[in-house]
Short mmCIF file of C-alpha atoms and ligand atoms in Angstrom, two decimals:
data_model
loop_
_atom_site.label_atom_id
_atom_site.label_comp_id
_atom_site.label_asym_id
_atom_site.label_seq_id
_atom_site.Cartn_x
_atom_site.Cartn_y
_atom_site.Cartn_z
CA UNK A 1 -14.50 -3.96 -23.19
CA UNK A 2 -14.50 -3.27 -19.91
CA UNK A 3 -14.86 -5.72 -16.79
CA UNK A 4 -17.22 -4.19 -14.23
CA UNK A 5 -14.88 -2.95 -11.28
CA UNK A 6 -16.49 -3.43 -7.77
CA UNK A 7 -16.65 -0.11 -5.96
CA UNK A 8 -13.62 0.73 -3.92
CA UNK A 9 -13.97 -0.33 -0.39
CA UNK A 10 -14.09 2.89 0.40
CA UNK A 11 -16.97 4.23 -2.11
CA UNK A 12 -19.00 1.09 -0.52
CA UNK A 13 -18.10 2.39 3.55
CA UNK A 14 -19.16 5.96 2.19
CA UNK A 15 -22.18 4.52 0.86
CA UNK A 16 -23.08 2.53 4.32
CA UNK A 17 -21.60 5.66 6.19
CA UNK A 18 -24.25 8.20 4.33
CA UNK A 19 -27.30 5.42 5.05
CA UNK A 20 -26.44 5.03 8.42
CA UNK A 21 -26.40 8.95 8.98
CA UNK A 22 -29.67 8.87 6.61
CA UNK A 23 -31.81 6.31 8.58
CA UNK A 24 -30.31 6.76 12.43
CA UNK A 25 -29.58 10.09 12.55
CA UNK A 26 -25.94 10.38 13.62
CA UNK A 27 -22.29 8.72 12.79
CA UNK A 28 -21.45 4.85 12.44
CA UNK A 29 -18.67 4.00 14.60
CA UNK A 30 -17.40 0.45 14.14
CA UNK A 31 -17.07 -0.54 9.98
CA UNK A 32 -15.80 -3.83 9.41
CA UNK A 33 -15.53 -5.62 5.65
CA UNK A 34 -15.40 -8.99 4.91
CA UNK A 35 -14.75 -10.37 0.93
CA UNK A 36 -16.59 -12.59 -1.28
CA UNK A 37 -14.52 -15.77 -2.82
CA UNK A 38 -13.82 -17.70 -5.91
CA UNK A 39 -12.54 -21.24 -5.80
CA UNK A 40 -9.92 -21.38 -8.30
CA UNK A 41 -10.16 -25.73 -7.92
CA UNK A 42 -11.45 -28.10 -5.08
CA UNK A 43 -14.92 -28.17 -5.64
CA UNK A 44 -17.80 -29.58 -3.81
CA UNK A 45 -14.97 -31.18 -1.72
CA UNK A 46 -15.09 -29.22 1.44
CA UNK A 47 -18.06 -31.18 2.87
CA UNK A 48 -15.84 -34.77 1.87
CA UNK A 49 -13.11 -33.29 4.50
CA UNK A 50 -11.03 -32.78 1.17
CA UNK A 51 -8.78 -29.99 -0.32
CA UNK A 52 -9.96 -26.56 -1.59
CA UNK A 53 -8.24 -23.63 -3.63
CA UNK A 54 -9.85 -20.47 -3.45
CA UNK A 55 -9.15 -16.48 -3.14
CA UNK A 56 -10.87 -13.75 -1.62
CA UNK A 57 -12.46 -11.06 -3.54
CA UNK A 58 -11.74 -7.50 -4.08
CA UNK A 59 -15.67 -7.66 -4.38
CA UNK A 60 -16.47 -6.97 -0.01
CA UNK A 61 -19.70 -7.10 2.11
CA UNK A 62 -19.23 -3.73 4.64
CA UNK A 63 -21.10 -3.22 7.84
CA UNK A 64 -21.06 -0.30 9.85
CA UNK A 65 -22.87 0.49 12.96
CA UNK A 66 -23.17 1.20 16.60
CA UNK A 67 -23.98 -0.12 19.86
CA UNK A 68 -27.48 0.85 21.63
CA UNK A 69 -28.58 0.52 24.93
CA UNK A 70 -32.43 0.07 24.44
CA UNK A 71 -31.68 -4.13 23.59
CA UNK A 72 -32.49 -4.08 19.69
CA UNK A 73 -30.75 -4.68 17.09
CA UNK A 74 -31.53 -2.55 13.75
CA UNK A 75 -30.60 -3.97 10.54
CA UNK A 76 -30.89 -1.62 7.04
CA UNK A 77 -29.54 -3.42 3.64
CA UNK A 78 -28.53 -0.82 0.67
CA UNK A 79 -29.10 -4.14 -1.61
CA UNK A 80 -31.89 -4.61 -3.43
CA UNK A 81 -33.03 -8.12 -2.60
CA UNK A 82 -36.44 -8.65 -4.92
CA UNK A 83 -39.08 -7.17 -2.96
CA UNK A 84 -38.23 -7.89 0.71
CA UNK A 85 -37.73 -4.89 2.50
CA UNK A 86 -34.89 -3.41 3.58
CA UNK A 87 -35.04 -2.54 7.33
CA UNK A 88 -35.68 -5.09 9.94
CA UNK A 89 -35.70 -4.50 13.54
CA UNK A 90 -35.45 -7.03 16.47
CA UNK A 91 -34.59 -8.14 20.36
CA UNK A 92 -31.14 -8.97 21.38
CA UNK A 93 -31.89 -12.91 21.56
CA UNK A 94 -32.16 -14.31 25.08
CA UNK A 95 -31.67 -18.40 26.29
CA UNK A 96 -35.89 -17.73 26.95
CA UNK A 97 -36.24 -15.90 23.38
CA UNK A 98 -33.78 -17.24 21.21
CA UNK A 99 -33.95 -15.72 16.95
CA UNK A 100 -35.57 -17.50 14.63
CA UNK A 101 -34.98 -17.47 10.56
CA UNK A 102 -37.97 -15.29 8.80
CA UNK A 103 -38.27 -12.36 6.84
CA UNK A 104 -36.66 -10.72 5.43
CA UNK A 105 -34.65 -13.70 4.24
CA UNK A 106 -31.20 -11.24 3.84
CA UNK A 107 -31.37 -11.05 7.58
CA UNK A 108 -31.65 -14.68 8.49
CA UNK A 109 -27.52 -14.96 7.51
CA UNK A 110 -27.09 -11.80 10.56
CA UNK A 111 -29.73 -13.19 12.64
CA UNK A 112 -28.12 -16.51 12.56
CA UNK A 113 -24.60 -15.39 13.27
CA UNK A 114 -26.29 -13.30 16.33
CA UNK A 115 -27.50 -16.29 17.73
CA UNK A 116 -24.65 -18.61 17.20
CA UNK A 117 -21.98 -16.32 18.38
CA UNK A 118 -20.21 -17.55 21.28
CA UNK A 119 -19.67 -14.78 23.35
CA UNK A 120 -21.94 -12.36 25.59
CA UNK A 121 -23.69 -10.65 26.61
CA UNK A 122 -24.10 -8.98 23.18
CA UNK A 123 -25.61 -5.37 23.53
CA UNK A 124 -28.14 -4.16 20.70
CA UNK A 125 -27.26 -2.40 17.73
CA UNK A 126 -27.78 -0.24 15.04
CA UNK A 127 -26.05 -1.43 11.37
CA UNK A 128 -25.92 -0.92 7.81
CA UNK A 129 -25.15 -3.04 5.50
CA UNK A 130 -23.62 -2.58 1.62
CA UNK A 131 -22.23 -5.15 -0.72
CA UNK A 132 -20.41 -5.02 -3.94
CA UNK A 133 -20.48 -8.87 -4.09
CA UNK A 134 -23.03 -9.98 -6.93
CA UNK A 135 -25.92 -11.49 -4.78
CA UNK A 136 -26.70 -15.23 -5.72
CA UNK A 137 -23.66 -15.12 -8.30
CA UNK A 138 -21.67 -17.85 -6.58
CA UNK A 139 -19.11 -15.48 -4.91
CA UNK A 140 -19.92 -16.22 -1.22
CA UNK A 141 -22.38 -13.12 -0.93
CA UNK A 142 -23.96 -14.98 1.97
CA UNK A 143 -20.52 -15.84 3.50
CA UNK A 144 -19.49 -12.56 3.27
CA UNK A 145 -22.78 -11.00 4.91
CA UNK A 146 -22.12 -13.61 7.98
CA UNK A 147 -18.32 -13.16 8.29
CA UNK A 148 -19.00 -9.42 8.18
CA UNK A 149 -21.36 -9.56 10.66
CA UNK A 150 -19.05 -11.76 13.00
CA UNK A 151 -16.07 -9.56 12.85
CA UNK A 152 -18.49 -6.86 13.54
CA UNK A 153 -19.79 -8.22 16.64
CA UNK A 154 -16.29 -8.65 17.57
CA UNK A 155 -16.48 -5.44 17.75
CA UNK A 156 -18.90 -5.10 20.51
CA UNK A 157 -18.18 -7.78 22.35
CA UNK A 158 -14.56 -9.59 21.90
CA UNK A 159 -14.55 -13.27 21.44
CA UNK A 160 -12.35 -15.67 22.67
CA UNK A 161 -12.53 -18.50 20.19
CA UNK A 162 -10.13 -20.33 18.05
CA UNK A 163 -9.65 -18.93 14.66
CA UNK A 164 -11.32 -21.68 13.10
CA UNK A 165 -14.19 -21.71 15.36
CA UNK A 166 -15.43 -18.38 13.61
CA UNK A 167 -15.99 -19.57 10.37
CA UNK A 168 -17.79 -22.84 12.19
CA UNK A 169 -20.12 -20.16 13.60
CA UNK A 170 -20.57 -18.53 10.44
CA UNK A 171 -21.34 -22.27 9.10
CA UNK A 172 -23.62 -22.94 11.25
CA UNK A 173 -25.94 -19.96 10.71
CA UNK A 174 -26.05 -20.51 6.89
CA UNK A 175 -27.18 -24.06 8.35
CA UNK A 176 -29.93 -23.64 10.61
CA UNK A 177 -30.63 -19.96 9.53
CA UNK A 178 -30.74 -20.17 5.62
CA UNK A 179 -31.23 -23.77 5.52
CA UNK A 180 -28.12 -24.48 3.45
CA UNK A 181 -25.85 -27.61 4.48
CA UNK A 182 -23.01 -25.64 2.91
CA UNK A 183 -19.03 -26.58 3.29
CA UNK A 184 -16.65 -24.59 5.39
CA UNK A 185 -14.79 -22.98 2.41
CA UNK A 186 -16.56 -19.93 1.82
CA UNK A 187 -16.48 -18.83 5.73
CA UNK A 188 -12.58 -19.52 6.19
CA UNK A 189 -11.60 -17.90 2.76
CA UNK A 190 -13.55 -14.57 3.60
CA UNK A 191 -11.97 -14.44 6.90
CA UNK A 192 -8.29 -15.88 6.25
CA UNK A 193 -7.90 -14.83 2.77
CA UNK A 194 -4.59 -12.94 1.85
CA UNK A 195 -3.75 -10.48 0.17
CA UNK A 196 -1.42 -12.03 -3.23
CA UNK A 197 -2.25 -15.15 -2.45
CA UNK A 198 -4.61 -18.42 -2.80
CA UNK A 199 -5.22 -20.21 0.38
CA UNK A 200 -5.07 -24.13 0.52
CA UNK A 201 -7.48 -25.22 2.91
CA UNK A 202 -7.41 -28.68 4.31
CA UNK A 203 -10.74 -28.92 5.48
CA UNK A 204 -10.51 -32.11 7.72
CA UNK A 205 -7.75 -30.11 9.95
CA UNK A 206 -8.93 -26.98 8.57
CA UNK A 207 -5.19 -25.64 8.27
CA UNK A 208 -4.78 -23.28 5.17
CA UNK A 209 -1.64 -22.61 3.65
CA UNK A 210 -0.95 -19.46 1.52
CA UNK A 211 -0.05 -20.46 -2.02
CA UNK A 212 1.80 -17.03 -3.80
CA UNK A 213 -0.89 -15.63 -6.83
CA UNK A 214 0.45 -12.03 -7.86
CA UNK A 215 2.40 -12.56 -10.78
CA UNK A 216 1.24 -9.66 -12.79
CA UNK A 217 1.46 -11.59 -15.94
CA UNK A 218 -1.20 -13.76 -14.89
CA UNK A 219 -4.82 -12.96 -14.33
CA UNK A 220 -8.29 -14.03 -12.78
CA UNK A 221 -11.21 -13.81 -14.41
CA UNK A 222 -14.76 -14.60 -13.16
CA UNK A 223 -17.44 -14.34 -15.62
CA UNK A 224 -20.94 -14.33 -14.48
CA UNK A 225 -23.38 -16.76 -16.64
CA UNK A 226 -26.40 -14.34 -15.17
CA UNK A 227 -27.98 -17.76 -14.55
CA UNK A 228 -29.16 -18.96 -11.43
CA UNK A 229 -31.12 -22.53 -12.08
CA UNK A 230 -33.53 -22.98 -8.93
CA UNK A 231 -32.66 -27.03 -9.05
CA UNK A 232 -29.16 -26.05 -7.34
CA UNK A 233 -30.61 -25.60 -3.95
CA UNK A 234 -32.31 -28.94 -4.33
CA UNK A 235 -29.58 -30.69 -5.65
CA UNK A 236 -26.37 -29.50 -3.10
CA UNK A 237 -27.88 -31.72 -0.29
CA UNK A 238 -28.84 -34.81 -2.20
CA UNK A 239 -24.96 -34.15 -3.39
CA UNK A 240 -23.67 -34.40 0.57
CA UNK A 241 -25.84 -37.14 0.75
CA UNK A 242 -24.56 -39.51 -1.88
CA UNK A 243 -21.22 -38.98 -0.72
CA UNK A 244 -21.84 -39.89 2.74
CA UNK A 245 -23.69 -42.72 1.62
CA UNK A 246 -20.77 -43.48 -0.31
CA UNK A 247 -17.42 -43.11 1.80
CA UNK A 248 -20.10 -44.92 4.85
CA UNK A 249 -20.75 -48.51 1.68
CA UNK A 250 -16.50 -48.26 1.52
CA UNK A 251 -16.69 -48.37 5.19
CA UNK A 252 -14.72 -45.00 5.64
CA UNK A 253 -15.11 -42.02 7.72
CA UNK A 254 -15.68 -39.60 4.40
CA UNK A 255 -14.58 -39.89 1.10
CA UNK A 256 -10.96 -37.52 2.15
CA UNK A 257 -10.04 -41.26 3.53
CA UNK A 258 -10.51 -42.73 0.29
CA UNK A 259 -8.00 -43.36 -3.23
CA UNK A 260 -8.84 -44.36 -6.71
CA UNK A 261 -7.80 -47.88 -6.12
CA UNK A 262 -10.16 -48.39 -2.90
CA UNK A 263 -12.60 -46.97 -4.96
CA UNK A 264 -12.77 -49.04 -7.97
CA UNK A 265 -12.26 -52.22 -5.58
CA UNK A 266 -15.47 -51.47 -3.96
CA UNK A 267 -17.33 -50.31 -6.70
CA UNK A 268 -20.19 -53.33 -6.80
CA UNK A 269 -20.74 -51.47 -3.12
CA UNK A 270 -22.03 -48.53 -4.47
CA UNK A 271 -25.05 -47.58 -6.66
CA UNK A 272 -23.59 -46.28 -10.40
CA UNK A 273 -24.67 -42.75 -9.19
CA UNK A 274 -22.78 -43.23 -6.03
CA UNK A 275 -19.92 -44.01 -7.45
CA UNK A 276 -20.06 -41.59 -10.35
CA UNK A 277 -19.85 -38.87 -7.34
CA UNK A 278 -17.49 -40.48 -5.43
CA UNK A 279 -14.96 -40.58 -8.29
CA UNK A 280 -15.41 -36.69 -8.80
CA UNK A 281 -14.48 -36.45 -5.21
CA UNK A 282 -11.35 -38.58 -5.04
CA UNK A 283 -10.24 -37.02 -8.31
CA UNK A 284 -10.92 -33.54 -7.84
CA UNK A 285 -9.11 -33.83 -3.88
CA UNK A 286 -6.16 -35.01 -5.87
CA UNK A 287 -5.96 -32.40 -8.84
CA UNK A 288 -6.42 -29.72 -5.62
CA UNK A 289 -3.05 -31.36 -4.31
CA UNK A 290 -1.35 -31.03 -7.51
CA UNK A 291 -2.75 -27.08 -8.42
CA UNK A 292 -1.51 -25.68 -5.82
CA UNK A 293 1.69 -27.69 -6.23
CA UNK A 294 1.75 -26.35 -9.88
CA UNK A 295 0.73 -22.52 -8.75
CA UNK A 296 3.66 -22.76 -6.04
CA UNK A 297 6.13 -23.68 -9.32
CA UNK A 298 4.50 -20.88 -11.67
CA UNK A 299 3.40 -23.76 -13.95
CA UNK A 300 0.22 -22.03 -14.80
CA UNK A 301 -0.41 -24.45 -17.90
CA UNK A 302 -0.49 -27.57 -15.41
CA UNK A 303 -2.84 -25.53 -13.16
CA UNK A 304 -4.70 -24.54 -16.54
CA UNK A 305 -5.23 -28.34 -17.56
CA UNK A 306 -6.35 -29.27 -14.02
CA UNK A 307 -9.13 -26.79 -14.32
CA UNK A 308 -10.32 -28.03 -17.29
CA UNK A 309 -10.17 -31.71 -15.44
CA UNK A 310 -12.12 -30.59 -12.63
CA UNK A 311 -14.56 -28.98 -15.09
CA UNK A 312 -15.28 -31.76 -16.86
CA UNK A 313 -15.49 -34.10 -13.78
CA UNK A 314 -18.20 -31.64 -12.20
CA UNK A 315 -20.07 -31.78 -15.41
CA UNK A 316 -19.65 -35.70 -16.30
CA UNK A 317 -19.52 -37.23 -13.22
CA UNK A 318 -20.83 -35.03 -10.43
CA UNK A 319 -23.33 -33.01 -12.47
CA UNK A 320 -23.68 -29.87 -11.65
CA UNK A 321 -22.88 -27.61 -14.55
CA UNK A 322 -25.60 -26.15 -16.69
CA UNK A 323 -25.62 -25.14 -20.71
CA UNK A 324 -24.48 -21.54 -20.31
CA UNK A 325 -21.72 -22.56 -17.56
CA UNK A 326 -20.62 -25.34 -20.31
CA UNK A 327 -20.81 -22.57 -22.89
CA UNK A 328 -18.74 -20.05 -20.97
CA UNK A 329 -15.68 -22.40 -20.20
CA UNK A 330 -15.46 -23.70 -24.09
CA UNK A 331 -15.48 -20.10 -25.22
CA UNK A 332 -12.51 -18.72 -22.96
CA UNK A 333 -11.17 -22.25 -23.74
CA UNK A 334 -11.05 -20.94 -27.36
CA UNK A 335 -9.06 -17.58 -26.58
CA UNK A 336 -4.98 -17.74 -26.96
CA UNK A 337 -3.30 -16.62 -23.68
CA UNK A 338 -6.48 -18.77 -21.21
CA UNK A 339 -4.22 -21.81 -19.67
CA UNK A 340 -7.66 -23.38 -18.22
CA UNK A 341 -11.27 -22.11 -17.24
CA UNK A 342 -14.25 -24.12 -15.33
CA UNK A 343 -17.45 -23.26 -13.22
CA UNK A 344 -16.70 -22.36 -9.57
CA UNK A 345 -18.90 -22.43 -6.55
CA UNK A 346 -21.83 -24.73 -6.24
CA UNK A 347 -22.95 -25.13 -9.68
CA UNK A 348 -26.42 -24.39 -12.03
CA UNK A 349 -25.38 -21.55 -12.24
CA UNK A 350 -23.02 -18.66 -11.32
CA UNK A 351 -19.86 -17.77 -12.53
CA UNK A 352 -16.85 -19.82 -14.14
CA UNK A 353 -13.46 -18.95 -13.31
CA UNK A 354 -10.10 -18.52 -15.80
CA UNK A 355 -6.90 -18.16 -15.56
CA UNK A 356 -5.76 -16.92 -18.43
CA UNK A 357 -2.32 -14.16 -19.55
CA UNK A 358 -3.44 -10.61 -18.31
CA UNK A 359 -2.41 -9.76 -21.64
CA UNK A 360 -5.12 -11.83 -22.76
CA UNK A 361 -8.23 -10.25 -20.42
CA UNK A 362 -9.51 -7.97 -23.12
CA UNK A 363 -9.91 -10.24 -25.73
CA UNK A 364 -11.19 -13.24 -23.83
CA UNK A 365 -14.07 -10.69 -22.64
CA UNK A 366 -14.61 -9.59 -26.19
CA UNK A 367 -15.23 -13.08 -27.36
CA UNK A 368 -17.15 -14.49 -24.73
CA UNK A 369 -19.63 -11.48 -24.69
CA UNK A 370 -20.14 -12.04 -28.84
CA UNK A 371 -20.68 -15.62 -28.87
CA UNK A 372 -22.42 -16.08 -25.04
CA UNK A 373 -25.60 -17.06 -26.04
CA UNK A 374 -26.74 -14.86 -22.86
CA UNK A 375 -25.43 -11.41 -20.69
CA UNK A 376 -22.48 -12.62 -18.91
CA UNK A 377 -20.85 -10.20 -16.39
CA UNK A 378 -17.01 -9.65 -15.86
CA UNK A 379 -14.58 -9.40 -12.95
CA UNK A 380 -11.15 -9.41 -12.78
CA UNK A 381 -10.03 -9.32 -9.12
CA UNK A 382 -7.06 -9.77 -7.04
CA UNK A 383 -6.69 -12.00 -4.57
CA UNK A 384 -7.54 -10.02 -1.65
CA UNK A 385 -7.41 -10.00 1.99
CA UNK A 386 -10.11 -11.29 4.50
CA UNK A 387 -11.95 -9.41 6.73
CA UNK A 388 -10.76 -6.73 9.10
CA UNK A 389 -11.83 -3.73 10.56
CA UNK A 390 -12.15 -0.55 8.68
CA UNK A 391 -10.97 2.87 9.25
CA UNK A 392 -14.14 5.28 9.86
C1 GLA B 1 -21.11 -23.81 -2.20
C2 GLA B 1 -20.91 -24.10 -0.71
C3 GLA B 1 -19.45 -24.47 -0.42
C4 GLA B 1 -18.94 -25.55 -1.37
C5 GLA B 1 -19.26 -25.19 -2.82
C6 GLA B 1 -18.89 -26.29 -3.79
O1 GLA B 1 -20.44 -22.64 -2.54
O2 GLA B 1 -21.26 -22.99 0.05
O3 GLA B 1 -19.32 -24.88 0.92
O4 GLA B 1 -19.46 -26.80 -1.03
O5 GLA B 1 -20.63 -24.89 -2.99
O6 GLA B 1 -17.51 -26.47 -3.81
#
């Protein structure tokens, strides 16, 4: 079997490129790109100030366009996102008429980047947008539609900011535009991934360090459970919330500033809940440390266990795993040549992630698709580079 390969960059740019001729009449000419992610470990840590692992996608959001003079902005989508449709056209926001989040709800994650982006005067624009990362899969297709769109207005009006500040910017429109208190992870991954490479992220100082991931021996690969529980949007900011409630009862800062043995010592200080969250935390910034520490050394069967650590923590203690996410890491679990598989991204849903022998892809597929109790979808990516402009 097969995994599904994204379409090449370039099919997806041809595919904007013939849209954009289609709906405005003439030739894009700015095309940026800008990847999806998957977090190989560190999870639900970025929001504690703690470590994260993850690695851009070969999967990309693309956006080409170009500038107009009439102050609009014209947005067209080649996704299909349920029934909302796929044009939407708008005023360059002004201090007097600033944007607002509405329909359709694909644009709010452009709108919002508009409106937080901190240069200008930004002129209008014409855009299309195409995406071969699996929407609502737990990829980052919403951090890859606002990094896109950043490094696109880049385009059209240079910026001046610190690297960091971008994905802050990005941040802060999936915050106030899509109404998700989301980490930084996703945003600084799609715009500093590298090719061949993991990136560390320290997400108090936000400094990310490349950690080498192209043996060719090795493989990644992201199966989609096809399951998207609605309680995860629910549940992600009652998440935050417990752990602010419980790094602020151990009288610390967040829970980054906090170790196992502070933790248990002030354990009558926190609710059993609390504390149950609070441990996933602490552990799961520690096992971060040590993965990357064991990818650096090629010791894929320490970085193998971790995963199955920081599965099991998400699922025990922090849970946030589902039935068919469960399912999907004990069947790769079962498959010779897989050193470690868990669920990645935000949880209830989405895709697990395994590293596992590249000599081992094929039948790890095989089995999962027999025994998955539903249709899971495959990916085997690189890691991959984070957004830059593209060649027209
Ligand atoms: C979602 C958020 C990220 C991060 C993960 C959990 O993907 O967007 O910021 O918190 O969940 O690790």
């Amino acid at each position: 079997m097969a995994a599904s390969w994204e379409p090449e960059v370039g099919a997806l740019l041809e595919e904007a490129r013939r849209t954009f001729h289609k709906e405005f009449g003439s030739a894009p000419t700015l095309a940026v790109s800008a990847p999806g992610r998957v977090n190989l470990i560190g999870e639900h840590t970025d929001y504690n100030d703690g470590l994260v692992l993850p690695m851009a996608l070969e999967l990309v959001t693309v956006m080409v366009g170009i500038p107009r003079l009439d102050g609009l902005i014209s947005l067209v989508t080649t996704s299909e996102y349920a029934d909302e449709p796929r044009q939407v056209e708008f005023p360059v926001p002004t201090a007097e008429q600033p944007l607002e989040p509405g329909m359709p709800r694909w644009a709010n994650y452009v709108k919002g980047v508009i409106q937080h982006y901190p240069a200008g005067p930004l002129p209008g624009f014409s855009a299309v947008v195409a995406s071969s990362v699996p929407l609502g899969g737990g990829l980052s297709s919403s951090a890859s539609l606002e990094v896109a769109t950043y490094t696109f207005l880049q385009q059209l009006c240079p910026d001046s900011g610190a690297a960091a500040t971008r994905a802050q910017v990005c941040q802060r429109a999936e915050h106030s535009f899509a109404g998700v208190p989301c980490g930084i992870m996703d945003q600084l991954i799609s715009l500093f991934g590298q090719k061949g490479h993991a990136l560390l992220i320290d997400c108090r100082s936000l400094e990310t360090r490349p950690v080498p991931l192209s043996d060719p021996g090795v493989a990644v690969l992201i199966t989609n459970s096809n399951v998207r529980h609605s309680l995860g949007s629910s549940e992600y900011p009652i998440r935050r919330r417990q752990c602010e409630l419980a790094a602020k009862a151990l009288g610390k800062k967040s829970l980054r500033e906090v170790d196992m043995k502070d933790l248990e010592a002030g354990k009558e200080l926190l609710t059993k809940e609390e504390h149950r969250r609070a441990r996933h935390v602490v552990g799961e910034i520690q096992r971060t440390s040590e993965a990357a520490a064991a990818l650096s050394a090629s010791n894929y069967k320490a970085f193998g266990r971790l995963m199955v650590e920081s599965h099991n923590s998400l699922r025990d203690d922090y849970e946030v795993s589902c039935p068919e996410l469960d399912q999907l890491v004990t069947l790769a679990l079962s498959v010779p040549g897989v050193y470690g598989s868990r669920m990645t991204g935000g949880g209830f849903g989405g895709c697990t992630v395994t590293l596992l022998e590249a000599d081992a892809a094929t039948r790890a597929m095989q089995h999962i698709q027999e025994q998955y109790k539903g249709t899971a979808t495959f990916y085997l990516s690189k890691a991959a580079d984070g957004a830059k402009v593209q060649p027209l």
